[in-house]
Amino acid sequence: CSFLLFFNDYISIAKAEDKNTYLSKRRSLLQEEWKITTGGGVVLNADELKVNSILMKWKAAEMSEAAKPKGFFPPAYNFMTVKAKIEESDVFRFIKKMPKGAALHIHDTSMASPHWLIRNVTYRPDCYMCIDKTGQLLFRLTKSQPVSSQCKWDTVNQYRSRSGNSSLFDAYLYGNLTIFTDHPAKAYRSQYEVWHQFGSAFQAVEGLVFNTEIFGAYFEQALTELYADNVQYVETRALLGPVVDLNGAVQTKDWAVTVYNEVQHKFSKQHPAFFGAKSIYITQRSKDLVSMMSDVKEAIRLREKFPDSVVGFDLVGMEDQGPTLEYFLDALLYPSQNGIKLPYFFHAGETDWEGMSVDANILDALLLNTSRIGHGYAIMKHPHIRKLLRERDIAIEVNPISNQVLMLVDDLRNHPAAPLMAEGFPLVISSDDPAMWGSTGISHDFYEAFMGLGGAWANLATLKKLASDSIRYSATGQTEKAALYKLWQKAWDVFIKDMLRQHWP
Amino acid sequence: CSFLLFFNDYISIAKAEDKNTYLSKRRSLLQEEWKITTGGGVVLNADELKVNSILMKWKAAEMSEAAKPKGFFPPAYNFMTVKAKIEESDVFRFIKKMPKGAALHIHDTSMASPHWLIRNVTYRPDCYMCIDKTGQLLFRLTKSQPVSSQCKWDTVNQYRSRSGNSSLFDAYLYGNLTIFTDHPAKAYRSQYEVWHQFGSAFQAVEGLVFNTEIFGAYFEQALTELYADNVQYVETRALLGPVVDLNGAVQTKDWAVTVYNEVQHKFSKQHPAFFGAKSIYITQRSKDLVSMMSDVKEAIRLREKFPDSVVGFDLVGMEDQGPTLEYFLDALLYPSQNGIKLPYFFHAGETDWEGMSVDANILDALLLNTSRIGHGYAIMKHPHIRKLLRERDIAIEVNPISNQVLMLVDDLRNHPAAPLMAEGFPLVISSDDPAMWGSTGISHDFYEAFMGLGGAWANLATLKKLASDSIRYSATGQTEKAALYKLWQKAWDVFIKDMLRQHWP
Ligand SMILES: [Zn+2]
Ligand SMILES: [Zn+2]
C-alpha cells in the first residue's frame, strides 16, 4: 500500500565499537571534510607551513576571543561599522601584505578613493556642482559656467567657501560620493533604500570621473590603490563613459578603452610587479531590448578592435528591479547565433528572492554560456544549476562586503559562499565597489572570506587557493595567464620569506 | 609545468541555437530544479490541484506585494515584530487549518501558552513567587509559605495586589515567562543575551509546571493547542521534572512519564483526530561526564519500562557554550557498546560558527547513529556529512522561528533550510519552543518555511510533503506509523474538501 514508503526503523543499534575506533573514524571524516574545501587540495611547502602556523596562531586568538560570551566578531556586523576594528587585526594586516592575484569583479567608477576625487578634482576652478530638486548632487568639469533652469550651478569652491567649513563640506561631499555611514541600520531601512543612495553616489562620481581631464588619472589612482593592496591584475566592469571634454564634446568608447589601455600599460611598466588591467564592457539593465542589442554590437565591435583590452560583456543595476537576462534574450543570443565570440560575465542571482524571475538569472547565465558569474548569491537555492556550473568549472565572483552593505545578509557567516567554500566550489573573492563603502582594494573582502566564510579551519592553503584561482579564472589568454601566474608566484615567494623573517622566532 | 592546470579557454562560443530551442532547454532545467525540491515528487490529485490554485493565488499576491520597493516580507523580520502581520495573511490562515502531521521538535515546558499558566496557576492561593538578587523570578506551589534568606517569598496574589494593576502585573509575568519583546534588536544585543533570558524564562516556567498539581494539566493544555493548530501527533523533548508535590516531595521520572501517557491517552480518546504523544528524554548538556552517564542509563531504564512512550535521548542547552557531544563520548557510546538500544535525537549544529568544536556536533551525531538531527543549522557548511546523512535518510528538524529569535539569522531567506528544501533534503518543520516567543503549535513555522524557505515556487505539494514527511520521520513503530498516516490522510482529505467548498468559485 502507498504508505509503506513511509516506514522506517529508528531503533537500529549503532555498531558497537570502542572509543579509539570511533575517534579514528571521526578524524578521517574531518580530514575528508577538509580535503574538499577551498584550499583543501593545496600542499604547502616547508616555509609556507611555518608562515601558516604564524597566521593560524593569530587567527585562533582572534576567533576564540570573538566566540566568548561578550566577544565581538567583525564579519557578523555591517562592514561600515567595523572597518576600523578589522584594520586592527593581525590577520587583516597579513592578508593586506599577501599577494592576492587578480581582482575580477570591480567596477571602474568605484575603484579609487573618493578622497582622491575630493582633493584632486573638486578643488579645480573648472569643477562645478549643483543640487537638484531631489537633493541629488551633480558635478561637471567645464570651461564655462553651466546654466540650467532646473539646478543652480556654481563651482564646488564657491559652495565650499560659502559653507564656512571646508573639512565639514568635504565630509558632506564624501557622504554624497559614497553610501558610507556610521549608522547603516538607521540610514537604510531596505535594500531599495540603500540601492537608491548607491545609484545617487554613482551619478555624482560619474560627473567628476567622466571627463577627459580626470578619466585617465582616476584609473591610474585605482591601479595605484590596487597595487598598494598587493593585487597583481584587475578586470574591471567598465562603463567607458560617456566621457566629455571641457567643452562638453562627447568622446567615443574607443577613446575610453585607449586611455585605460595606455594607463595600465604605463603603470605596469613603472611597476613590474603589476601585470595589468582589462575591461569587461557593462551596460545598465534598465533599458529596452533595442538599446541592449546596440550595446551587444558595440561590445562586439570594441572587443574585435581591442582584443587584448576588452574581454567581455555584462549588465549592471539592481537585479531585483529587473529586467531579467531572459528579457534580453534576443540581444544576448545574437553573438552565438551569428558565430561571433562575446564572452559573458553576468551579474546573476544578486538577490534574496527564490523562485522569482530574478533568481532565474543564474539559470540564464549558465545557458548563455557565461564565463563567470558575478555574485551568484542565490546559487545555493539552485542545486541543479550549481552542479552544472561546477561541471563546466564556471567560477562565482564573491563580493562579501558588497552583499552585506547592500543588505542581502547581515552576519556573513550566513553568506552562501560559506557552503560554497566548504564544498570547494570554484570561486574568486573581489570587492565590487570598494570606494562606495570606504574600502580599498580587495583585502577587506579577503579578510571577511577568511574569517567569516571559510570557518575556523581556513588557513594559508585556503588563501593561496583563492589567490591562484583568481588567476585561473581570469579572462587572460594562455600565454598571459602563465606570465601572470609566474609574476604572482614570485611575489608570493617574497611574501613568504618576508613573513618568516619578521615573525618566525 | 605546474600552472598548466590553470589554463582555461573563456572564449568558447555558445552553441548557436534559436530562441525556441533555448526556451525549451530553459523550461526543462526549471522543471528539473522543481523536481528535486521538497514536494517536487508529489503528484496532486484533481481536488488538490484546485486547492493549490487557490493557495498559490494568495501566495503570489502576497509575494509580489512584498517584493515591491516599499514592500514588506514578514520572513525577513524577527518573528516577534511581525507575528500580527503573519496572522493577517491568507496563506497563514490556510496553513493553520491544514493538517500538518507531527510536531517532532518541541520542548515540553514551552509548548503551552504562558497566558494559560498565568490564568490557571499564578492566581492559586498556594502559588508563591520571589525575585532573587539577579532579578530572576522563581515560582513554587506549596502548602506552606516558603522561607529563604536569599529571596523573599510571597504569594503571587500578594505581589499582584501590591502592584495595584493586575493586567500590567500579568504582562510583567508574561515578559518573565518568555523572551517575548516588541523590540528584540534593542532587548538582545547578542546570542548570549537572548539565551540568558531564554534560560531565565525556562527557570520561571518550570517553577509553575513542575508540580504534581499542574504537570498533567499543562501537558493537556499543550495538546489542546497543538490539536487546535491541526497537528496530529507530537514527540516532545521532555525534561520530566523533577516534579514536586505541594509538600515538596520529589516525584520520579516514572511518575512524569506515566502522567504524560495518561494525559495523551485520554486526550486521544476524547479527540479521535489526534493520534498521541511520545517523549524524548532530554538532559542539560552543561554537566560532567559522570552525570551524563547516569542520564543515559536512566533513559535506557525508562525506555525499557515505557517502550511506547519514551523513544529516545537528547542533550539540550546552548551548544556554543558546550560541552560537545564528543566530550560525552564515553556515555553516549555506552548503549551501543553494551548492545542496548537507545535512539538518539541530538540537537546538533545550532550555531553560526564553522570549524569550531561546536559545529562538529553534527559529525558526532552522525557517527553516533542519530535518528534525526535537531536544527542542524550548520549542515550546509558540512557537505560531506550532509551527503552521508542523506544516504542514511536522517531528517533535519528545522525550527525557523527559533533560529531567528535566538539570533542565528535575521532574514529567513538566508536560513540554511532554503538550500536544503531546494535540494529535497529530508527535513521536518517544527517550532522548538513556541510559547517562548508568542507562537502556538507549528503553523507560524510552517508559514515561514512555505514563504521564506521554500521560495516562490513552494506550493501545496511542498506542504503535503512536509506534513507527510513529519510522519515518515517520526519515532513510531510500523503499525503505529501506518495508523497515524491514515489518520492524517483522512484529516487531509476533509481539509481539501473544506477548502474547495469555501473557496472554489
Ligand atoms: Zn558588481
Ligand atoms: Zn530544541
CSV table of C-alpha atoms in Angstrom, one decimal, chain B residues 216-436:
chain,number,residue,atom,x,y,z
B,216,GLY,CA,-0.6,16.9,33.7
B,217,ALA,CA,-2.9,19.9,33.1
B,218,TYR,CA,-0.2,21.9,31.4
B,219,PHE,CA,0.6,19.0,29.1
B,220,GLU,CA,-3.1,18.6,28.4
B,221,GLN,CA,-3.2,22.4,27.5
B,222,ALA,CA,-0.2,21.8,25.2
B,223,LEU,CA,-2.0,19.0,23.4
B,224,THR,CA,-5.1,21.2,23.2
B,225,GLU,CA,-3.2,23.9,21.5
B,226,LEU,CA,-1.4,21.5,19.1
B,227,TYR,CA,-4.7,19.9,18.2
B,228,ALA,CA,-6.3,23.3,17.6
B,229,ASP,CA,-3.4,24.0,15.3
B,230,ASN,CA,-4.2,20.9,13.3
B,231,VAL,CA,-1.3,18.8,14.5
B,232,GLN,CA,-2.0,15.1,14.7
B,233,TYR,CA,0.9,13.8,16.8
B,234,VAL,CA,3.8,15.1,18.8
B,235,GLU,CA,7.2,14.0,20.1
B,236,THR,CA,8.3,16.2,22.9
B,237,ARG,CA,11.8,16.8,24.1
B,238,ALA,CA,10.9,16.1,27.8
B,239,LEU,CA,12.8,17.1,30.9
B,240,LEU,CA,10.3,15.1,33.0
B,241,GLY,CA,10.8,17.2,36.1
B,242,PRO,CA,11.9,16.9,38.8
B,243,VAL,CA,8.2,17.4,39.7
B,244,VAL,CA,7.3,18.1,43.3
B,245,ASP,CA,4.0,17.9,45.1
B,246,LEU,CA,2.6,20.5,47.4
B,247,ASN,CA,4.6,19.2,50.3
B,248,GLY,CA,7.8,19.4,48.3
B,249,ALA,CA,8.2,15.6,47.8
B,250,VAL,CA,10.1,14.9,44.6
B,251,GLN,CA,8.4,12.6,42.1
B,252,THR,CA,10.3,10.1,40.0
B,253,LYS,CA,10.6,10.4,36.2
B,254,ASP,CA,8.5,7.3,36.0
B,255,TRP,CA,5.7,9.3,37.6
B,256,ALA,CA,6.1,12.1,35.0
B,257,VAL,CA,6.1,9.6,32.1
B,258,THR,CA,3.0,7.9,33.5
B,259,VAL,CA,1.2,11.3,33.7
B,260,TYR,CA,2.2,12.3,30.2
B,261,ASN,CA,1.0,8.9,29.0
B,262,GLU,CA,-2.3,9.1,30.8
B,263,VAL,CA,-3.0,12.6,29.5
B,264,GLN,CA,-2.2,11.8,25.9
B,265,HIS,CA,-4.2,8.6,26.1
B,266,LYS,CA,-7.2,10.4,27.5
B,267,PHE,CA,-6.8,13.3,25.0
B,268,SER,CA,-6.6,11.0,22.0
B,269,LYS,CA,-9.7,9.2,23.2
B,270,GLN,CA,-11.6,12.4,23.5
B,271,HIS,CA,-10.3,13.6,20.2
B,272,PRO,CA,-10.1,10.7,17.7
B,273,ALA,CA,-8.5,13.0,15.1
B,274,PHE,CA,-5.5,13.3,17.5
B,275,PHE,CA,-3.1,10.4,17.5
B,276,GLY,CA,-1.0,10.9,20.6
B,277,ALA,CA,2.3,11.9,22.1
B,278,LYS,CA,5.7,10.4,22.9
B,279,SER,CA,8.7,11.7,24.8
B,280,ILE,CA,12.3,12.0,24.0
B,281,TYR,CA,14.3,12.1,27.3
B,282,ILE,CA,16.4,15.2,27.4
B,283,THR,CA,19.1,16.4,29.8
B,284,GLN,CA,21.2,19.6,30.1
B,285,ARG,CA,24.5,19.5,28.3
B,286,SER,CA,26.1,21.6,31.0
B,287,LYS,CA,27.1,18.7,33.2
B,288,ASP,CA,30.0,16.4,33.7
B,289,LEU,CA,30.6,13.0,32.1
B,290,VAL,CA,29.6,11.1,35.2
B,291,SER,CA,26.2,12.7,35.5
B,292,MET,CA,25.7,12.2,31.7
B,293,MET,CA,26.3,8.5,32.1
B,294,SER,CA,23.6,8.4,34.8
B,295,ASP,CA,21.2,10.2,32.4
B,296,VAL,CA,22.0,7.7,29.7
B,297,LYS,CA,21.3,4.8,32.0
B,298,GLU,CA,18.1,6.5,33.3
B,299,ALA,CA,16.9,7.0,29.7
B,300,ILE,CA,17.6,3.3,28.9
B,301,ARG,CA,15.7,2.2,32.0
B,302,LEU,CA,12.7,4.4,31.2
B,303,ARG,CA,12.7,3.4,27.6
B,304,GLU,CA,12.7,-0.3,28.6
B,305,LYS,CA,9.9,0.3,31.1
B,306,PHE,CA,7.8,2.5,28.8
B,307,PRO,CA,8.7,1.4,25.3
B,308,ASP,CA,5.6,3.0,23.8
B,309,SER,CA,6.2,6.4,25.4
B,310,VAL,CA,9.9,7.1,25.8
B,311,VAL,CA,11.5,6.8,22.4
B,312,GLY,CA,15.0,8.3,22.7
B,313,PHE,CA,17.6,10.6,24.2
B,314,ASP,CA,18.9,14.1,23.6
B,315,LEU,CA,21.0,16.9,25.2
B,316,VAL,CA,19.8,20.5,25.4
B,317,GLY,CA,21.2,23.9,26.2
B,318,MET,CA,23.2,26.5,24.2
B,319,GLU,CA,25.5,24.5,22.0
B,320,ASP,CA,28.1,27.3,21.6
B,321,GLN,CA,28.6,27.1,25.4
B,322,GLY,CA,29.3,23.4,25.2
B,323,PRO,CA,30.4,20.9,26.1
B,324,THR,CA,30.3,19.0,22.8
B,325,LEU,CA,28.9,15.5,22.0
B,326,GLU,CA,32.4,14.4,21.7
B,327,TYR,CA,33.1,15.3,25.3
B,328,PHE,CA,30.4,12.9,26.4
B,329,LEU,CA,31.5,10.1,24.1
B,330,ASP,CA,32.0,7.5,26.9
B,331,ALA,CA,28.4,8.0,28.0
B,332,LEU,CA,27.0,8.2,24.5
B,333,LEU,CA,28.8,5.1,23.3
B,334,TYR,CA,27.7,3.1,26.4
B,335,PRO,CA,24.4,1.8,24.9
B,336,SER,CA,25.8,0.6,21.6
B,337,GLN,CA,28.9,-0.9,23.3
B,338,ASN,CA,26.6,-2.8,25.6
B,339,GLY,CA,24.2,-4.0,22.9
B,340,ILE,CA,21.4,-1.7,24.2
B,341,LYS,CA,19.0,0.3,22.0
B,342,LEU,CA,18.8,3.9,22.8
B,343,PRO,CA,17.8,6.0,19.8
B,344,TYR,CA,19.4,9.5,19.7
B,345,PHE,CA,17.7,12.7,18.6
B,346,PHE,CA,20.5,15.1,19.0
B,347,HIS,CA,20.4,18.8,18.9
B,348,ALA,CA,23.5,19.4,16.7
B,349,GLY,CA,25.0,22.3,14.8
B,350,GLU,CA,22.7,25.0,16.3
B,351,THR,CA,25.4,27.6,15.6
B,352,ASP,CA,26.8,30.2,13.2
B,353,TRP,CA,30.3,29.1,13.8
B,354,GLU,CA,32.2,26.9,11.4
B,355,GLY,CA,35.2,24.7,12.0
B,356,MET,CA,34.9,25.2,15.8
B,357,SER,CA,34.3,22.3,18.1
B,358,VAL,CA,30.6,23.1,18.3
B,359,ASP,CA,29.7,22.5,14.7
B,360,ALA,CA,31.4,19.2,14.8
B,361,ASN,CA,28.4,18.0,16.8
B,362,ILE,CA,26.7,17.3,13.5
B,363,LEU,CA,29.5,14.9,12.7
B,364,ASP,CA,29.3,13.2,16.1
B,365,ALA,CA,25.5,13.0,15.8
B,366,LEU,CA,26.0,11.1,12.5
B,367,LEU,CA,28.7,8.8,13.9
B,368,LEU,CA,26.5,8.1,17.0
B,369,ASN,CA,23.8,7.0,14.6
B,370,THR,CA,21.3,9.7,15.5
B,371,SER,CA,17.7,9.1,14.2
B,372,ARG,CA,17.1,12.7,13.4
B,373,ILE,CA,19.1,16.0,13.9
B,374,GLY,CA,17.6,18.9,15.9
B,375,HIS,CA,18.3,22.2,14.0
B,376,GLY,CA,21.4,21.1,12.1
B,377,TYR,CA,21.8,24.8,11.3
B,378,ALA,CA,25.4,24.3,10.4
B,379,ILE,CA,24.8,21.5,8.0
B,380,MET,CA,25.3,23.4,4.7
B,381,LYS,CA,28.9,24.0,5.9
B,382,HIS,CA,29.5,20.3,6.1
B,383,PRO,CA,28.8,18.9,2.6
B,384,HIS,CA,30.4,15.6,3.3
B,385,ILE,CA,28.4,15.0,6.4
B,386,ARG,CA,25.3,16.2,4.6
B,387,LYS,CA,25.8,13.6,1.9
B,388,LEU,CA,26.2,10.8,4.5
B,389,LEU,CA,23.1,11.9,6.4
B,390,ARG,CA,21.1,12.0,3.3
B,391,GLU,CA,22.3,8.5,2.3
B,392,ARG,CA,21.1,7.3,5.7
B,393,ASP,CA,17.8,9.2,5.3
B,394,ILE,CA,18.3,11.1,8.6
B,395,ALA,CA,16.0,14.1,8.7
B,396,ILE,CA,16.8,17.6,10.0
B,397,GLU,CA,14.3,19.1,12.4
B,398,VAL,CA,14.0,22.7,11.1
B,399,ASN,CA,12.7,25.3,13.5
B,400,PRO,CA,12.9,28.5,11.5
B,401,ILE,CA,11.4,31.0,14.1
B,402,SER,CA,13.6,29.6,16.9
B,403,ASN,CA,16.7,30.1,14.9
B,404,GLN,CA,15.6,33.6,14.0
B,405,VAL,CA,14.6,34.8,17.5
B,406,LEU,CA,17.7,33.1,19.0
B,407,MET,CA,19.6,35.3,16.6
B,408,LEU,CA,21.3,32.8,14.3
B,409,VAL,CA,19.9,34.5,11.3
B,410,ASP,CA,17.8,37.7,10.6
B,411,ASP,CA,16.2,37.3,7.2
B,412,LEU,CA,14.9,33.7,6.9
B,413,ARG,CA,15.7,33.7,3.2
B,414,ASN,CA,19.3,33.3,4.4
B,415,HIS,CA,18.4,30.2,6.6
B,416,PRO,CA,20.2,27.0,5.5
B,417,ALA,CA,16.9,25.2,5.2
B,418,ALA,CA,16.3,27.2,2.0
B,419,PRO,CA,19.0,25.3,0.2
B,420,LEU,CA,18.0,22.1,2.0
B,421,MET,CA,14.5,22.4,0.6
B,422,ALA,CA,15.8,23.3,-2.8
B,423,GLU,CA,17.7,20.0,-2.9
B,424,GLY,CA,14.9,18.0,-1.3
B,425,PHE,CA,17.0,17.1,1.8
B,426,PRO,CA,14.9,15.1,4.3
B,427,LEU,CA,13.5,17.6,6.8
B,428,VAL,CA,10.6,18.3,9.0
B,429,ILE,CA,9.3,21.6,10.3
B,430,SER,CA,8.7,22.2,14.0
B,431,SER,CA,8.6,25.1,16.5
B,432,ASP,CA,11.1,24.2,19.2
B,433,ASP,CA,9.7,26.4,22.0
B,434,PRO,CA,6.7,28.3,20.6
B,435,ALA,CA,5.4,29.6,23.9
B,436,MET,CA,8.7,31.4,24.5
